JSON list of C-alpha atoms in Angstrom, two decimals:
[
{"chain": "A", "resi": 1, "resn": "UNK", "atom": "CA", "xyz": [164.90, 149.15, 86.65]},
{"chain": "A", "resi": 2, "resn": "UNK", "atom": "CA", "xyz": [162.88, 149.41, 83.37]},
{"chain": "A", "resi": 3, "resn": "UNK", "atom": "CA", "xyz": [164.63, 146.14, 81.83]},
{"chain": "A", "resi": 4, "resn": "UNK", "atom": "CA", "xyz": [163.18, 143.94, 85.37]},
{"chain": "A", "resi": 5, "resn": "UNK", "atom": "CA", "xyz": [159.98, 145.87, 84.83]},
{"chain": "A", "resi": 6, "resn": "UNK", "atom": "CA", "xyz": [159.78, 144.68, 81.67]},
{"chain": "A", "resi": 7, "resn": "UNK", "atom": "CA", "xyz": [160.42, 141.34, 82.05]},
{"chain": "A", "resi": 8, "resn": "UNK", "atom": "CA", "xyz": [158.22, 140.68, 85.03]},
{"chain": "A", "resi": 9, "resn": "UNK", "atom": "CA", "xyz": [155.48, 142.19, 82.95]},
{"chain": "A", "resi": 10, "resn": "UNK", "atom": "CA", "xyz": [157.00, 140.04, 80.09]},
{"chain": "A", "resi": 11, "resn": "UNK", "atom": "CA", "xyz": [156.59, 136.82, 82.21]},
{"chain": "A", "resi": 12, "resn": "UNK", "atom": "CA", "xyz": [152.83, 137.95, 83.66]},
{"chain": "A", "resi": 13, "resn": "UNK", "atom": "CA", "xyz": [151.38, 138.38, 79.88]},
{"chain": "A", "resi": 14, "resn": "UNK", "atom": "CA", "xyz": [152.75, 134.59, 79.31]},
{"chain": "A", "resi": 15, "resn": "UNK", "atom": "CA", "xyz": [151.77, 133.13, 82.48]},
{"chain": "A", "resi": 16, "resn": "UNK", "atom": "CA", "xyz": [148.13, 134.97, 81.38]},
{"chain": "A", "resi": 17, "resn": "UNK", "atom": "CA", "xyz": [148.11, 133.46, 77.93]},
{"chain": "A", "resi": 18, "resn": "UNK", "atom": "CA", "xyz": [149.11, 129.94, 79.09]},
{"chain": "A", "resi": 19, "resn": "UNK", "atom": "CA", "xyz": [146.24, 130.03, 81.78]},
{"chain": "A", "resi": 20, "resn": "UNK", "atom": "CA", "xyz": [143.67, 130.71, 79.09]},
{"chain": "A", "resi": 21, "resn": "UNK", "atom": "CA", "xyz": [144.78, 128.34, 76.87]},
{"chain": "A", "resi": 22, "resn": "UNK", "atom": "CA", "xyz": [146.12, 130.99, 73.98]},
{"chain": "A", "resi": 23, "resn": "UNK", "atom": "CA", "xyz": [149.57, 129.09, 73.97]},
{"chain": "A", "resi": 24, "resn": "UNK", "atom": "CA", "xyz": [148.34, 126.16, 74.69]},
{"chain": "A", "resi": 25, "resn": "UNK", "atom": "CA", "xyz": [149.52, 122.83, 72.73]},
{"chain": "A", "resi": 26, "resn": "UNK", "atom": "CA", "xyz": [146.72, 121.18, 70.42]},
{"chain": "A", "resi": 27, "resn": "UNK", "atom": "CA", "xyz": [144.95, 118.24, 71.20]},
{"chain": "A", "resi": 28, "resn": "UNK", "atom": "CA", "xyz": [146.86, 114.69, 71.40]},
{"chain": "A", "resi": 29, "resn": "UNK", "atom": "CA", "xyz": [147.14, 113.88, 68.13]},
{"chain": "A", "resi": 30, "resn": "UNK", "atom": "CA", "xyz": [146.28, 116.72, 66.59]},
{"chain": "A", "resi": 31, "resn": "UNK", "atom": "CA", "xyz": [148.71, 119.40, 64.71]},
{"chain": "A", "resi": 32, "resn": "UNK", "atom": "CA", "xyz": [148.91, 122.62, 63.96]},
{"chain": "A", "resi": 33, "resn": "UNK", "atom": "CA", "xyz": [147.87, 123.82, 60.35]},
{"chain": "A", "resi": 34, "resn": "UNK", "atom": "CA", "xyz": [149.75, 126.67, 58.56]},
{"chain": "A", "resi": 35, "resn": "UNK", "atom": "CA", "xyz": [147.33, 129.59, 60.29]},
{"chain": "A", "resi": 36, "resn": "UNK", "atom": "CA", "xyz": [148.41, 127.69, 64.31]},
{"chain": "A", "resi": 37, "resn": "UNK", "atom": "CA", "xyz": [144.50, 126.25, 64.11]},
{"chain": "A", "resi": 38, "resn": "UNK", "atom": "CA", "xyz": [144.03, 122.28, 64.04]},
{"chain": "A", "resi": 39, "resn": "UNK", "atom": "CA", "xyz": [142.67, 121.69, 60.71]},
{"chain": "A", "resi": 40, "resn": "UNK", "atom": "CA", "xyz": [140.08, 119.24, 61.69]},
{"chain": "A", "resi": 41, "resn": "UNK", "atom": "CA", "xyz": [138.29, 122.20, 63.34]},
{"chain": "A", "resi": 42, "resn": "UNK", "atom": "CA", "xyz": [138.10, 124.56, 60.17]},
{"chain": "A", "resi": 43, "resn": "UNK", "atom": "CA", "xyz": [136.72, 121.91, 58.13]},
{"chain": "A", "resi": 44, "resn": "UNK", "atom": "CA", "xyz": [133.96, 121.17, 60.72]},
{"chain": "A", "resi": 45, "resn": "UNK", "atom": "CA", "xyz": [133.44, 124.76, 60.26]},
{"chain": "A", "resi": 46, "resn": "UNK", "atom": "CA", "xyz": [133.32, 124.75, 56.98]},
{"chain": "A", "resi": 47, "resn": "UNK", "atom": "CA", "xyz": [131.29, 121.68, 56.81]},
{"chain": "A", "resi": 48, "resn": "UNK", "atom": "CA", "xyz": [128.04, 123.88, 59.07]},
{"chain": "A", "resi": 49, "resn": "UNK", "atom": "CA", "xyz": [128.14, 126.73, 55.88]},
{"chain": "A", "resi": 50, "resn": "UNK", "atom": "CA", "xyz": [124.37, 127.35, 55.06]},
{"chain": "A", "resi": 51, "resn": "UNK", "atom": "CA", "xyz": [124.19, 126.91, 50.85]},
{"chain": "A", "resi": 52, "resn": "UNK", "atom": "CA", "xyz": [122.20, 130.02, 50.38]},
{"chain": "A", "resi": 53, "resn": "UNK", "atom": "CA", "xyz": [120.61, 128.16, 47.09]},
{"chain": "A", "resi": 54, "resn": "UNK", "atom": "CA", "xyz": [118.88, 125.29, 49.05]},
{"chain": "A", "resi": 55, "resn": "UNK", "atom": "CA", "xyz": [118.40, 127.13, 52.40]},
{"chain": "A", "resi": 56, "resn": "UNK", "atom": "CA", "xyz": [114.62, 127.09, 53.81]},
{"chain": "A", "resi": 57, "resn": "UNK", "atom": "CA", "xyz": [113.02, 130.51, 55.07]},
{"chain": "A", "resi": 58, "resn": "UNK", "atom": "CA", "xyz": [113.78, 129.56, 58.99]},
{"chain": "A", "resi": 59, "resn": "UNK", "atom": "CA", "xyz": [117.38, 128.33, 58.43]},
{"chain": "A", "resi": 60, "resn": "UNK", "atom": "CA", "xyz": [118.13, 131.83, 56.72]},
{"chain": "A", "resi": 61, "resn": "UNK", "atom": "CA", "xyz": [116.20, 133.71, 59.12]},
{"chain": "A", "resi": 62, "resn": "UNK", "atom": "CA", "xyz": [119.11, 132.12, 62.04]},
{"chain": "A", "resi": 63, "resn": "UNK", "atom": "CA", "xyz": [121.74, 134.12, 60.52]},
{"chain": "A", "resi": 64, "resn": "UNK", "atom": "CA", "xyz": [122.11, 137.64, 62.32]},
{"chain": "A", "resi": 65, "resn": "UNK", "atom": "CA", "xyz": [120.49, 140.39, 60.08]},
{"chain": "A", "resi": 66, "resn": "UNK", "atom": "CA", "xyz": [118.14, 138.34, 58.23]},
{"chain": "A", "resi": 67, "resn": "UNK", "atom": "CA", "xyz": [114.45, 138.31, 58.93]},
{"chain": "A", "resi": 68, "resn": "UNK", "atom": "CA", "xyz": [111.50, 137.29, 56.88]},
{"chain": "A", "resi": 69, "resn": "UNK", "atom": "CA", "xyz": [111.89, 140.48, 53.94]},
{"chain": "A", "resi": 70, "resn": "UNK", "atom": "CA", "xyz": [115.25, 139.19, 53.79]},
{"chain": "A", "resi": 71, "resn": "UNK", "atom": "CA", "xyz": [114.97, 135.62, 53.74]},
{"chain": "A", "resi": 72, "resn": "UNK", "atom": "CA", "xyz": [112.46, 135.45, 51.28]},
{"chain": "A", "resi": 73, "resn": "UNK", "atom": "CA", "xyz": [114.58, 137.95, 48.90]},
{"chain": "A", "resi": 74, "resn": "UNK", "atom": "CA", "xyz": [117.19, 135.40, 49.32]},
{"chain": "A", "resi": 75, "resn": "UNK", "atom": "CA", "xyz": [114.87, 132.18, 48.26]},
{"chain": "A", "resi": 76, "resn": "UNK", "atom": "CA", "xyz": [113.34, 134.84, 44.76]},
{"chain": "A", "resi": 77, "resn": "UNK", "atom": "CA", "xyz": [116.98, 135.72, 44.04]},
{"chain": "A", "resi": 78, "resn": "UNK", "atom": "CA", "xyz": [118.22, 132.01, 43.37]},
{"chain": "A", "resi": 79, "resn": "UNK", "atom": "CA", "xyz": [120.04, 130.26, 42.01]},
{"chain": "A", "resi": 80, "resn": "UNK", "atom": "CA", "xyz": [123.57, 132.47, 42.92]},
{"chain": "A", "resi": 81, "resn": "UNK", "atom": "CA", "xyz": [126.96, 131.98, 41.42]},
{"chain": "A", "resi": 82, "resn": "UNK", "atom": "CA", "xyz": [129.03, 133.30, 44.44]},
{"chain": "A", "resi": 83, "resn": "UNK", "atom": "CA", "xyz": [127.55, 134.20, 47.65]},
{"chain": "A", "resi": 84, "resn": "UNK", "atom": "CA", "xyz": [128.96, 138.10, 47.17]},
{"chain": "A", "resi": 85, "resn": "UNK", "atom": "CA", "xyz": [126.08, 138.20, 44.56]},
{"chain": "A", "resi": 86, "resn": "UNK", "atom": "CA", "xyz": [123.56, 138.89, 47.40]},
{"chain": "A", "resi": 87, "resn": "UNK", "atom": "CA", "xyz": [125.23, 142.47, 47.06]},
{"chain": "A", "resi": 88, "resn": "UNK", "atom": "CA", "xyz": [125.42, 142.64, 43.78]},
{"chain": "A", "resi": 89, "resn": "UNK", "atom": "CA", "xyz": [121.65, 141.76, 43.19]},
{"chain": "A", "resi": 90, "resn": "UNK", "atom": "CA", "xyz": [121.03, 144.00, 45.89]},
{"chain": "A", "resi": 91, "resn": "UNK", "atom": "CA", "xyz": [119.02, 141.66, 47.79]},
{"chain": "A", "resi": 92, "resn": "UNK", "atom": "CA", "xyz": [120.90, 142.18, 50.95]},
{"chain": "A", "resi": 93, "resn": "UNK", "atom": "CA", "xyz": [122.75, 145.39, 51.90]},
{"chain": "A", "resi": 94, "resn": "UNK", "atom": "CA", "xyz": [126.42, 145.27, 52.96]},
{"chain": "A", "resi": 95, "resn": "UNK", "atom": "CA", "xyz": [126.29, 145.74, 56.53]},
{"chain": "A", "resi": 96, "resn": "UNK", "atom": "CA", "xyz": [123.99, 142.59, 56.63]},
{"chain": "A", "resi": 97, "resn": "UNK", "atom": "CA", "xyz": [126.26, 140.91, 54.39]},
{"chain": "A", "resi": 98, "resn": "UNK", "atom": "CA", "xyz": [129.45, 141.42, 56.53]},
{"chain": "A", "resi": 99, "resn": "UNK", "atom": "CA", "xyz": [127.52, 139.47, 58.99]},
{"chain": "A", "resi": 100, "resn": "UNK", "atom": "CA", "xyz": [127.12, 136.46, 57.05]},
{"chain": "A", "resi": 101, "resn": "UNK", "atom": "CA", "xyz": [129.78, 135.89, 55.05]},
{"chain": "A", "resi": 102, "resn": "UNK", "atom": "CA", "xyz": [131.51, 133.66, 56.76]},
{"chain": "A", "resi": 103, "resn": "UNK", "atom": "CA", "xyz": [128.18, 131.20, 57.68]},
{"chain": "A", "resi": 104, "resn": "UNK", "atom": "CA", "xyz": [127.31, 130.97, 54.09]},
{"chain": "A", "resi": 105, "resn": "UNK", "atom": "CA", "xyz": [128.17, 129.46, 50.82]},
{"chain": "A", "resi": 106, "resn": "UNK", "atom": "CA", "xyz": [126.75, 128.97, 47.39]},
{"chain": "A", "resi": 107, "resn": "UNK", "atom": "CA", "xyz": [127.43, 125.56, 45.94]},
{"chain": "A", "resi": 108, "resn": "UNK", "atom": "CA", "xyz": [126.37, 124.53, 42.21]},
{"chain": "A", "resi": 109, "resn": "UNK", "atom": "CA", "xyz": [124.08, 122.27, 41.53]}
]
């Protein structure tokens, strides 16, 4: 009785996943990388990172935790080496920085 529980439950969660796309196959064309994402869509990701060094005021201020104090700590603290130097400078605390991390670089000049 347990094992046909089991299994219709088994077959419910798949029928789930497959209906919102979790298990779905990629795009024609398109292949999985090594993480199951489609590659082209990280670096498109990757490509929309704000560069904390040339950012203006009102680009930094779109990132969630940063306001005008913030921003313009950002813009006196330049250049940066790494992006994890906004806690180490203590211009931004942690919290806020957990926010951002993952919307932000720091390229070199």
């Amino acid at each position: 009785m347990l094992t046909r529980m089991l299994g219709l439950l088994s077959g419910v969660m798949w029928a789930s996943l497959l209906a919102v796309g979790v298990v779905a196959d990629p795009p024609f064309g398109a292949s999985l990388g090594q993480h199951g994402t489609i590659p082209s869509v990280l670096a498109a990701e990757k490509a929309e990172l704000l560069d904390i060094n040339t950012a203006s005021a009102d680009q930094l201020k779109a990132l969630p935790g940063i306001g005008d104090a913030y921003a313009e700590k950002i813009i006196k603290g330049r250049p940066y080496k790494r992006k994890d130097e906004l806690v180490q400078k203590k211009i931004i605390p942690q919290a806020t920085y957990d926010k951002i991390k993952d919307r932000i670089i720091a390229k070199q000049q």
